[in-house]
Amino acid sequence: MSQSPQTPMTSRQRVLAALNREPVDRTPVCNPTSVATVELMDLVDAPFPEANRNPELMARLAATSYTELGFDTIMPVFSIIQESSALGCKIQWEQKDNWPTVRMSEPIWREPEDIKISADILNHPDMTCVPEAIKILRREYGDEVAIIGKTMGPWSLGYHCFGVEPFLLMSLDDPDKTKRCLDRMKDLTIEYGIAQIEAGADAVTLPDHATGDLVSGEYYERYLRDLHIEFAERIPGHIILHICGRTVDRMEYIAQTGMSAFHYDSKNGPRESMDIVQDRISLVGNINNPQTLFSRGPEDVREEVYENLEAGVHMVGPECAIPLQTSIENLKEIPRAVQDWHRDHPAGL
Ligand SMILES: [Zn+2]
């Protein structure tokens, strides 16, 4: 890591520097996906499912990652359903203790020709909610903290609108048809990303779930690398790509996209991942959710934070949206551990 600047940076400066792979005073703690918990919902009276649909509540719940947990980012898009709801998928909105989900057993599309996206989809209430929340947060927190939005990639939208199995089967049987589908969905990803950058987001997370357990690295290259290069060119802000699972077999391609950062999963070691991406894209991650953050204690959290810092990972945070019952103590341990590590390593690495 580069030498630390002398004066303390604001959270926003720190995150922007890490996204550009420039020197930082300490590694930023960053959540490209949700850190909302039931405890935080109660604390600020902004529960699910309403906090996914009402911009005031969305902003209020999201702000807790900065005000309560001490992270350097605020990320108001807790779920992956905003676009799918606007596209007409059936959504199970659930209650406070559960995520809203798309009912993928009832797909809305079968063929590329079925993909029809209304010209004013960005005005659907489940879409406008996010830029509205970003504006509220920017007004409230000014320049002090980084604000991150989210726009879903076409591979993920394909799962939601075609169903996971039909979409994967199509990708096996008919690459051309699959590419036509991705092509017809990609503008939504771009336009929603632009809307959030214009609303004041410093970066957008772009989940595109070509996950390690479902598709191979070769698939990523065939279907998504060029598309992701196009996103980096056409969305005028930082993009943080999010793909769960073991992804070292596609990190070489991901590093070629020109995106600012890759949000990576704990199934990949920090060191092996840094060795692949080198200085081409920033990494953010990769504290394990289901075991470490959800069911273990602060000592284990600290150990994983240190492992990332020692490998020179650019930003530290949970690997994915955290379980809603995660303890606040475990989450607060992430910034604490980062500060302690930097106190003991004043010159960085
Ligand atoms: Zn994920």
mmCIF file of C-alpha atoms and ligand atoms in Angstrom:
data_model
loop_
_atom_site.group_PDB
_atom_site.id
_atom_site.type_symbol
_atom_site.label_atom_id
_atom_site.label_comp_id
_atom_site.label_asym_id
_atom_site.label_seq_id
_atom_site.Cartn_x
_atom_site.Cartn_y
_atom_site.Cartn_z
ATOM 1 C CA MET A 1 0.000 0.000 0.000
ATOM 2 C CA SER A 2 1.114 3.540 -0.724
ATOM 3 C CA GLN A 3 2.354 5.854 1.961
ATOM 4 C CA SER A 4 -0.347 7.389 4.129
ATOM 5 C CA PRO A 5 -1.293 11.046 3.714
ATOM 6 C CA GLN A 6 -0.503 13.080 6.861
ATOM 7 C CA THR A 7 -3.879 14.686 7.590
ATOM 8 C CA PRO A 8 -6.902 12.535 8.421
ATOM 9 C CA MET A 9 -9.254 12.093 5.498
ATOM 10 C CA THR A 10 -13.043 12.212 5.640
ATOM 11 C CA SER A 11 -14.816 8.903 5.092
ATOM 12 C CA ARG A 12 -15.777 10.013 1.605
ATOM 13 C CA GLN A 13 -12.234 11.040 0.628
ATOM 14 C CA ARG A 14 -10.932 7.743 1.965
ATOM 15 C CA VAL A 15 -13.400 5.647 -0.058
ATOM 16 C CA LEU A 16 -12.898 7.661 -3.245
ATOM 17 C CA ALA A 17 -9.126 7.319 -2.904
ATOM 18 C CA ALA A 18 -9.415 3.548 -2.400
ATOM 19 C CA LEU A 19 -11.685 3.262 -5.453
ATOM 20 C CA ASN A 20 -8.951 5.038 -7.440
ATOM 21 C CA ARG A 21 -6.158 3.001 -5.803
ATOM 22 C CA GLU A 22 -4.631 6.195 -4.427
ATOM 23 C CA PRO A 23 -3.022 6.631 -0.974
ATOM 24 C CA VAL A 24 -5.319 6.522 2.074
ATOM 25 C CA ASP A 25 -4.789 7.467 5.736
ATOM 26 C CA ARG A 26 -6.297 4.102 6.650
ATOM 27 C CA THR A 27 -8.188 1.393 4.804
ATOM 28 C CA PRO A 28 -11.860 2.365 4.450
ATOM 29 C CA VAL A 29 -14.616 0.163 5.841
ATOM 30 C CA CYS A 30 -17.081 -0.224 3.030
ATOM 31 C CA ASN A 31 -20.432 -1.969 2.558
ATOM 32 C CA PRO A 32 -21.271 -2.244 -1.156
ATOM 33 C CA THR A 33 -24.310 -4.328 -0.128
ATOM 34 C CA SER A 34 -26.683 -4.105 2.832
ATOM 35 C CA VAL A 35 -25.685 -3.999 6.492
ATOM 36 C CA ALA A 36 -29.268 -3.494 7.671
ATOM 37 C CA THR A 37 -30.266 -5.610 10.667
ATOM 38 C CA VAL A 38 -33.442 -6.040 12.666
ATOM 39 C CA GLU A 39 -31.696 -4.362 15.596
ATOM 40 C CA LEU A 40 -30.842 -1.307 13.466
ATOM 41 C CA MET A 41 -34.409 -1.191 12.093
ATOM 42 C CA ASP A 42 -35.716 -1.023 15.674
ATOM 43 C CA LEU A 43 -33.139 1.547 16.684
ATOM 44 C CA VAL A 44 -34.244 4.106 14.072
ATOM 45 C CA ASP A 45 -37.811 2.864 13.576
ATOM 46 C CA ALA A 46 -37.327 2.054 9.897
ATOM 47 C CA PRO A 47 -38.402 -1.578 9.435
ATOM 48 C CA PHE A 48 -38.611 -3.866 6.401
ATOM 49 C CA PRO A 49 -40.514 -4.112 4.169
ATOM 50 C CA GLU A 50 -41.333 -0.365 4.228
ATOM 51 C CA ALA A 51 -37.652 0.638 4.317
ATOM 52 C CA ASN A 52 -37.307 -0.909 0.847
ATOM 53 C CA ARG A 53 -40.058 1.278 -0.619
ATOM 54 C CA ASN A 54 -40.138 4.574 1.250
ATOM 55 C CA PRO A 55 -37.162 6.897 0.560
ATOM 56 C CA GLU A 56 -37.241 8.537 4.026
ATOM 57 C CA LEU A 57 -37.136 5.200 5.822
ATOM 58 C CA MET A 58 -34.621 3.803 3.351
ATOM 59 C CA ALA A 59 -32.255 6.719 3.989
ATOM 60 C CA ARG A 60 -32.735 6.562 7.739
ATOM 61 C CA LEU A 61 -31.997 2.843 8.007
ATOM 62 C CA ALA A 62 -29.036 3.084 5.627
ATOM 63 C CA ALA A 63 -27.438 5.954 7.562
ATOM 64 C CA THR A 64 -26.920 3.660 10.557
ATOM 65 C CA SER A 65 -23.928 2.039 8.843
ATOM 66 C CA TYR A 66 -22.161 5.378 9.293
ATOM 67 C CA THR A 67 -23.759 6.730 12.486
ATOM 68 C CA GLU A 68 -24.009 3.500 14.504
ATOM 69 C CA LEU A 69 -21.511 1.074 13.010
ATOM 70 C CA GLY A 70 -18.760 3.526 12.065
ATOM 71 C CA PHE A 71 -18.406 2.440 8.434
ATOM 72 C CA ASP A 72 -17.126 4.901 5.813
ATOM 73 C CA THR A 73 -20.065 4.290 3.471
ATOM 74 C CA ILE A 74 -23.845 4.492 3.414
ATOM 75 C CA MET A 75 -25.648 2.073 1.110
ATOM 76 C CA PRO A 76 -29.431 2.419 0.936
ATOM 77 C CA VAL A 77 -30.380 -0.430 -1.435
ATOM 78 C CA PHE A 78 -30.889 -3.367 0.905
ATOM 79 C CA SER A 79 -32.430 -5.824 -1.528
ATOM 80 C CA ILE A 80 -32.105 -6.870 -5.168
ATOM 81 C CA ILE A 81 -35.740 -6.413 -6.154
ATOM 82 C CA GLN A 82 -36.263 -2.715 -7.003
ATOM 83 C CA GLU A 83 -35.915 -3.192 -10.790
ATOM 84 C CA SER A 84 -37.668 -6.557 -10.842
ATOM 85 C CA SER A 85 -40.648 -5.130 -9.013
ATOM 86 C CA ALA A 86 -40.841 -2.306 -11.574
ATOM 87 C CA LEU A 87 -40.513 -4.830 -14.430
ATOM 88 C CA GLY A 88 -43.580 -6.667 -13.182
ATOM 89 C CA CYS A 89 -42.113 -9.670 -11.354
ATOM 90 C CA LYS A 90 -44.153 -10.955 -8.425
ATOM 91 C CA ILE A 91 -42.493 -9.832 -5.207
ATOM 92 C CA GLN A 92 -42.898 -11.432 -1.841
ATOM 93 C CA TRP A 93 -42.452 -8.360 0.377
ATOM 94 C CA GLU A 94 -42.179 -10.317 3.643
ATOM 95 C CA GLN A 95 -41.924 -8.752 7.108
ATOM 96 C CA LYS A 96 -39.280 -7.056 9.210
ATOM 97 C CA ASP A 97 -37.230 -10.205 9.754
ATOM 98 C CA ASN A 98 -37.010 -11.329 6.141
ATOM 99 C CA TRP A 99 -35.788 -10.103 2.762
ATOM 100 C CA PRO A 100 -38.210 -9.236 0.021
ATOM 101 C CA THR A 101 -37.704 -11.761 -2.770
ATOM 102 C CA VAL A 102 -38.728 -12.289 -6.377
ATOM 103 C CA ARG A 103 -41.035 -15.249 -6.962
ATOM 104 C CA MET A 104 -38.902 -16.830 -9.640
ATOM 105 C CA SER A 105 -41.289 -19.747 -10.001
ATOM 106 C CA GLU A 106 -43.543 -17.348 -11.906
ATOM 107 C CA PRO A 107 -41.295 -15.980 -14.672
ATOM 108 C CA ILE A 108 -42.546 -13.051 -16.725
ATOM 109 C CA TRP A 109 -40.438 -13.656 -19.862
ATOM 110 C CA ARG A 110 -39.476 -16.665 -22.035
ATOM 111 C CA GLU A 111 -38.021 -15.209 -25.232
ATOM 112 C CA PRO A 112 -35.839 -12.186 -26.007
ATOM 113 C CA GLU A 113 -38.838 -10.651 -27.784
ATOM 114 C CA ASP A 114 -40.793 -10.765 -24.507
ATOM 115 C CA ILE A 115 -38.360 -8.284 -22.965
ATOM 116 C CA LYS A 116 -40.234 -5.035 -23.010
ATOM 117 C CA ILE A 117 -39.079 -2.282 -20.731
ATOM 118 C CA SER A 118 -41.379 0.702 -20.452
ATOM 119 C CA ALA A 119 -39.822 4.046 -21.390
ATOM 120 C CA ASP A 120 -40.771 5.509 -18.026
ATOM 121 C CA ILE A 121 -39.694 2.595 -15.845
ATOM 122 C CA LEU A 122 -37.333 4.909 -13.951
ATOM 123 C CA ASN A 123 -40.464 6.677 -12.669
ATOM 124 C CA HIS A 124 -41.874 3.539 -11.031
ATOM 125 C CA PRO A 125 -42.093 4.148 -7.240
ATOM 126 C CA ASP A 126 -39.817 1.179 -6.443
ATOM 127 C CA MET A 127 -37.211 2.728 -8.783
ATOM 128 C CA THR A 128 -37.482 6.399 -7.760
ATOM 129 C CA CYS A 129 -37.211 5.394 -4.130
ATOM 130 C CA VAL A 130 -33.444 4.818 -4.471
ATOM 131 C CA PRO A 131 -32.347 8.130 -6.095
ATOM 132 C CA GLU A 132 -34.698 9.906 -3.657
ATOM 133 C CA ALA A 133 -33.014 8.218 -0.699
ATOM 134 C CA ILE A 134 -29.581 9.090 -2.135
ATOM 135 C CA LYS A 135 -30.604 12.769 -2.401
ATOM 136 C CA ILE A 136 -31.821 12.790 1.204
ATOM 137 C CA LEU A 137 -28.546 11.259 2.382
ATOM 138 C CA ARG A 138 -26.416 13.657 0.369
ATOM 139 C CA ARG A 139 -28.366 16.604 1.788
ATOM 140 C CA GLU A 140 -27.983 15.311 5.304
ATOM 141 C CA TYR A 141 -24.346 14.176 5.233
ATOM 142 C CA GLY A 142 -22.824 16.453 2.606
ATOM 143 C CA ASP A 143 -19.276 15.490 1.749
ATOM 144 C CA GLU A 144 -18.406 13.598 4.915
ATOM 145 C CA VAL A 145 -19.371 10.048 3.906
ATOM 146 C CA ALA A 146 -19.396 8.016 0.701
ATOM 147 C CA ILE A 147 -22.837 7.086 -0.616
ATOM 148 C CA ILE A 148 -23.200 3.947 -2.716
ATOM 149 C CA GLY A 149 -26.177 3.036 -4.898
ATOM 150 C CA LYS A 150 -26.996 -0.198 -6.695
ATOM 151 C CA THR A 151 -28.037 -1.151 -10.204
ATOM 152 C CA MET A 152 -28.671 -4.793 -11.059
ATOM 153 C CA GLY A 153 -26.788 -6.361 -13.963
ATOM 154 C CA PRO A 154 -28.619 -8.119 -16.819
ATOM 155 C CA TRP A 155 -27.496 -11.613 -15.767
ATOM 156 C CA SER A 156 -29.220 -11.141 -12.409
ATOM 157 C CA LEU A 157 -32.282 -9.588 -14.050
ATOM 158 C CA GLY A 158 -32.365 -12.647 -16.309
ATOM 159 C CA TYR A 159 -32.669 -14.936 -13.272
ATOM 160 C CA HIS A 160 -35.494 -12.829 -11.884
ATOM 161 C CA CYS A 161 -37.500 -12.448 -15.083
ATOM 162 C CA PHE A 162 -36.883 -15.825 -16.789
ATOM 163 C CA GLY A 163 -36.320 -17.944 -13.661
ATOM 164 C CA VAL A 164 -32.851 -19.192 -12.699
ATOM 165 C CA GLU A 165 -33.132 -22.603 -14.312
ATOM 166 C CA PRO A 166 -34.677 -21.545 -17.630
ATOM 167 C CA PHE A 167 -32.118 -18.735 -17.923
ATOM 168 C CA LEU A 168 -29.166 -21.035 -17.225
ATOM 169 C CA LEU A 169 -30.520 -23.686 -19.606
ATOM 170 C CA MET A 170 -30.852 -21.078 -22.336
ATOM 171 C CA SER A 171 -27.247 -19.998 -21.746
ATOM 172 C CA LEU A 172 -26.175 -23.624 -22.294
ATOM 173 C CA ASP A 173 -28.349 -24.271 -25.356
ATOM 174 C CA ASP A 174 -28.345 -21.020 -27.205
ATOM 175 C CA PRO A 175 -25.577 -18.468 -26.626
ATOM 176 C CA ASP A 176 -26.881 -16.122 -29.327
ATOM 177 C CA LYS A 177 -30.324 -15.991 -27.844
ATOM 178 C CA THR A 178 -28.842 -15.433 -24.386
ATOM 179 C CA LYS A 179 -26.763 -12.544 -25.711
ATOM 180 C CA ARG A 180 -29.842 -11.001 -27.308
ATOM 181 C CA CYS A 181 -31.564 -11.147 -23.928
ATOM 182 C CA LEU A 182 -28.647 -9.544 -22.120
ATOM 183 C CA ASP A 183 -28.504 -6.887 -24.785
ATOM 184 C CA ARG A 184 -32.150 -5.988 -24.362
ATOM 185 C CA MET A 185 -31.802 -5.698 -20.591
ATOM 186 C CA LYS A 186 -28.503 -3.822 -20.369
ATOM 187 C CA ASP A 187 -29.822 -0.297 -20.887
ATOM 188 C CA LEU A 188 -31.869 -0.569 -17.710
ATOM 189 C CA THR A 189 -28.663 -1.306 -15.772
ATOM 190 C CA ILE A 190 -26.960 1.710 -17.346
ATOM 191 C CA GLU A 191 -29.841 4.159 -16.983
ATOM 192 C CA TYR A 192 -30.540 3.277 -13.375
ATOM 193 C CA GLY A 193 -26.832 3.598 -12.579
ATOM 194 C CA ILE A 194 -26.705 7.029 -14.191
ATOM 195 C CA ALA A 195 -29.857 8.155 -12.304
ATOM 196 C CA GLN A 196 -28.221 7.282 -8.994
ATOM 197 C CA ILE A 197 -24.892 8.931 -9.825
ATOM 198 C CA GLU A 198 -26.821 12.048 -10.837
ATOM 199 C CA ALA A 199 -28.729 11.914 -7.543
ATOM 200 C CA GLY A 200 -25.398 12.142 -5.702
ATOM 201 C CA ALA A 201 -24.063 8.588 -5.316
ATOM 202 C CA ASP A 202 -20.257 8.291 -5.338
ATOM 203 C CA ALA A 203 -20.439 4.762 -6.698
ATOM 204 C CA VAL A 204 -22.944 2.097 -7.661
ATOM 205 C CA THR A 205 -22.712 -1.548 -6.778
ATOM 206 C CA LEU A 206 -23.492 -3.703 -9.796
ATOM 207 C CA PRO A 207 -24.505 -7.212 -8.765
ATOM 208 C CA ASP A 208 -24.445 -9.589 -11.708
ATOM 209 C CA HIS A 209 -24.835 -13.019 -10.200
ATOM 210 C CA ALA A 210 -22.643 -15.117 -12.456
ATOM 211 C CA THR A 211 -21.814 -16.840 -9.199
ATOM 212 C CA GLY A 212 -19.087 -19.397 -8.701
ATOM 213 C CA ASP A 213 -21.490 -22.247 -7.983
ATOM 214 C CA LEU A 214 -23.689 -21.677 -11.065
ATOM 215 C CA VAL A 215 -21.441 -20.613 -13.930
ATOM 216 C CA SER A 216 -17.770 -20.894 -14.860
ATOM 217 C CA GLY A 217 -15.074 -18.317 -15.465
ATOM 218 C CA GLU A 218 -15.295 -19.106 -19.163
ATOM 219 C CA TYR A 219 -18.970 -18.151 -19.023
ATOM 220 C CA TYR A 220 -18.068 -14.849 -17.486
ATOM 221 C CA GLU A 221 -15.698 -14.166 -20.343
ATOM 222 C CA ARG A 222 -18.178 -15.244 -23.023
ATOM 223 C CA TYR A 223 -21.251 -13.432 -21.774
ATOM 224 C CA LEU A 224 -20.289 -10.698 -19.385
ATOM 225 C CA ARG A 225 -16.774 -9.311 -19.746
ATOM 226 C CA ASP A 226 -17.534 -7.080 -22.751
ATOM 227 C CA LEU A 227 -20.856 -6.044 -21.275
ATOM 228 C CA HIS A 228 -19.116 -5.031 -18.058
ATOM 229 C CA ILE A 229 -16.530 -3.059 -20.034
ATOM 230 C CA GLU A 230 -19.443 -1.239 -21.647
ATOM 231 C CA PHE A 231 -20.944 -0.472 -18.223
ATOM 232 C CA ALA A 232 -17.634 0.991 -17.068
ATOM 233 C CA GLU A 233 -17.565 3.186 -20.165
ATOM 234 C CA ARG A 234 -21.173 4.343 -20.077
ATOM 235 C CA ILE A 235 -21.901 4.804 -16.363
ATOM 236 C CA PRO A 236 -20.133 8.043 -15.392
ATOM 237 C CA GLY A 237 -19.140 7.063 -11.854
ATOM 238 C CA HIS A 238 -17.415 4.347 -9.881
ATOM 239 C CA ILE A 239 -18.784 0.830 -10.319
ATOM 240 C CA ILE A 240 -18.319 -1.899 -7.716
ATOM 241 C CA LEU A 241 -19.016 -5.279 -9.315
ATOM 242 C CA HIS A 242 -20.563 -7.825 -6.950
ATOM 243 C CA ILE A 243 -20.465 -11.560 -7.621
ATOM 244 C CA CYS A 244 -20.804 -14.119 -4.835
ATOM 245 C CA GLY A 245 -18.988 -17.410 -4.470
ATOM 246 C CA ARG A 246 -15.617 -18.640 -5.609
ATOM 247 C CA THR A 247 -14.582 -16.315 -8.441
ATOM 248 C CA VAL A 248 -10.775 -16.532 -8.745
ATOM 249 C CA ASP A 249 -11.266 -18.241 -12.134
ATOM 250 C CA ARG A 250 -12.826 -15.018 -13.495
ATOM 251 C CA MET A 251 -10.924 -12.355 -11.573
ATOM 252 C CA GLU A 252 -8.467 -11.965 -14.454
ATOM 253 C CA TYR A 253 -11.377 -10.992 -16.730
ATOM 254 C CA ILE A 254 -13.007 -8.861 -14.044
ATOM 255 C CA ALA A 255 -9.733 -6.966 -13.647
ATOM 256 C CA GLN A 256 -9.878 -6.134 -17.371
ATOM 257 C CA THR A 257 -13.290 -4.419 -17.229
ATOM 258 C CA GLY A 258 -12.197 -0.945 -16.165
ATOM 259 C CA MET A 259 -14.637 -1.029 -13.250
ATOM 260 C CA SER A 260 -13.352 0.583 -10.045
ATOM 261 C CA ALA A 261 -13.774 -2.305 -7.617
ATOM 262 C CA PHE A 262 -14.763 -5.920 -7.201
ATOM 263 C CA HIS A 263 -16.739 -6.959 -4.102
ATOM 264 C CA TYR A 264 -15.452 -10.443 -3.430
ATOM 265 C CA ASP A 265 -16.597 -13.401 -1.362
ATOM 266 C CA SER A 266 -14.852 -15.190 1.510
ATOM 267 C CA LYS A 267 -14.612 -18.317 -0.668
ATOM 268 C CA ASN A 268 -11.586 -16.531 -2.190
ATOM 269 C CA GLY A 269 -8.443 -15.889 -0.173
ATOM 270 C CA PRO A 270 -7.384 -12.219 0.086
ATOM 271 C CA ARG A 271 -3.817 -12.978 -0.993
ATOM 272 C CA GLU A 272 -4.605 -15.161 -4.006
ATOM 273 C CA SER A 273 -7.185 -12.602 -5.138
ATOM 274 C CA MET A 274 -4.789 -9.657 -4.844
ATOM 275 C CA ASP A 275 -2.164 -11.658 -6.773
ATOM 276 C CA ILE A 276 -4.557 -11.934 -9.703
ATOM 277 C CA VAL A 277 -6.058 -8.445 -9.840
ATOM 278 C CA GLN A 278 -2.862 -6.609 -8.839
ATOM 279 C CA ASP A 279 -3.290 -2.892 -9.427
ATOM 280 C CA ARG A 280 -6.011 -3.081 -12.079
ATOM 281 C CA ILE A 281 -9.117 -3.035 -9.905
ATOM 282 C CA SER A 282 -9.676 -2.438 -6.184
ATOM 283 C CA LEU A 283 -10.930 -5.284 -4.022
ATOM 284 C CA VAL A 284 -13.511 -4.900 -1.284
ATOM 285 C CA GLY A 285 -14.480 -7.638 1.101
ATOM 286 C CA ASN A 286 -14.474 -10.294 2.281
ATOM 287 C CA ILE A 287 -15.570 -10.933 5.869
ATOM 288 C CA ASN A 288 -17.594 -14.126 5.939
ATOM 289 C CA ASN A 289 -21.325 -13.670 6.655
ATOM 290 C CA PRO A 290 -22.959 -16.985 7.555
ATOM 291 C CA GLN A 291 -20.239 -18.184 9.914
ATOM 292 C CA THR A 292 -18.109 -15.296 11.081
ATOM 293 C CA LEU A 293 -20.428 -12.284 11.254
ATOM 294 C CA PHE A 294 -23.604 -14.196 11.984
ATOM 295 C CA SER A 295 -22.583 -16.913 14.390
ATOM 296 C CA ARG A 296 -19.095 -16.235 15.718
ATOM 297 C CA GLY A 297 -17.637 -13.463 17.874
ATOM 298 C CA PRO A 298 -15.553 -10.302 17.453
ATOM 299 C CA GLU A 299 -12.179 -12.154 17.701
ATOM 300 C CA ASP A 300 -12.966 -14.127 14.547
ATOM 301 C CA VAL A 301 -14.155 -10.996 12.768
ATOM 302 C CA ARG A 302 -10.892 -9.279 13.686
ATOM 303 C CA GLU A 303 -8.827 -12.169 12.362
ATOM 304 C CA GLU A 304 -10.474 -11.943 8.933
ATOM 305 C CA VAL A 305 -10.121 -8.160 8.834
ATOM 306 C CA TYR A 306 -6.386 -8.501 9.543
ATOM 307 C CA GLU A 307 -6.006 -11.106 6.830
ATOM 308 C CA ASN A 308 -7.441 -8.641 4.294
ATOM 309 C CA LEU A 309 -5.290 -5.756 5.519
ATOM 310 C CA GLU A 310 -2.156 -7.862 5.412
ATOM 311 C CA ALA A 311 -2.879 -8.828 1.812
ATOM 312 C CA GLY A 312 -3.290 -5.119 0.918
ATOM 313 C CA VAL A 313 -7.017 -5.378 0.067
ATOM 314 C CA HIS A 314 -8.238 -1.840 -0.675
ATOM 315 C CA MET A 315 -11.505 -1.754 1.327
ATOM 316 C CA VAL A 316 -12.804 -4.015 4.064
ATOM 317 C CA GLY A 317 -16.411 -5.029 4.723
ATOM 318 C CA PRO A 318 -18.858 -7.943 4.788
ATOM 319 C CA GLU A 319 -18.740 -10.221 1.734
ATOM 320 C CA CYS A 320 -22.406 -9.706 0.808
ATOM 321 C CA ALA A 321 -25.685 -8.456 2.311
ATOM 322 C CA ILE A 322 -25.492 -9.521 5.943
ATOM 323 C CA PRO A 323 -28.107 -11.735 7.611
ATOM 324 C CA LEU A 324 -30.753 -9.535 9.260
ATOM 325 C CA GLN A 325 -30.090 -11.080 12.664
ATOM 326 C CA THR A 326 -26.352 -10.270 12.682
ATOM 327 C CA SER A 327 -25.187 -8.648 15.934
ATOM 328 C CA ILE A 328 -24.191 -4.994 15.935
ATOM 329 C CA GLU A 329 -21.143 -5.891 18.066
ATOM 330 C CA ASN A 330 -19.694 -8.048 15.302
ATOM 331 C CA LEU A 331 -20.236 -5.334 12.718
ATOM 332 C CA LYS A 332 -18.649 -2.641 14.883
ATOM 333 C CA GLU A 333 -15.625 -4.869 15.272
ATOM 334 C CA ILE A 334 -14.738 -4.331 11.595
ATOM 335 C CA PRO A 335 -13.894 -0.583 11.874
ATOM 336 C CA ARG A 336 -12.349 -1.165 15.307
ATOM 337 C CA ALA A 337 -10.027 -3.838 13.940
ATOM 338 C CA VAL A 338 -9.087 -1.666 10.948
ATOM 339 C CA GLN A 339 -8.139 1.232 13.225
ATOM 340 C CA ASP A 340 -6.114 -0.978 15.557
ATOM 341 C CA TRP A 341 -4.258 -2.592 12.683
ATOM 342 C CA HIS A 342 -3.314 0.770 11.200
ATOM 343 C CA ARG A 343 -2.184 2.041 14.625
ATOM 344 C CA ASP A 344 0.181 -0.924 14.782
ATOM 345 C CA HIS A 345 1.297 -0.475 11.140
ATOM 346 C CA PRO A 346 1.699 3.306 10.834
ATOM 347 C CA ALA A 347 3.414 3.117 7.438
ATOM 348 C CA GLY A 348 0.804 0.822 5.953
ATOM 349 C CA LEU A 349 2.425 -2.319 4.662
HETATM 350 ZN ZN ZN B 1 -23.702 -11.635 -2.873
#
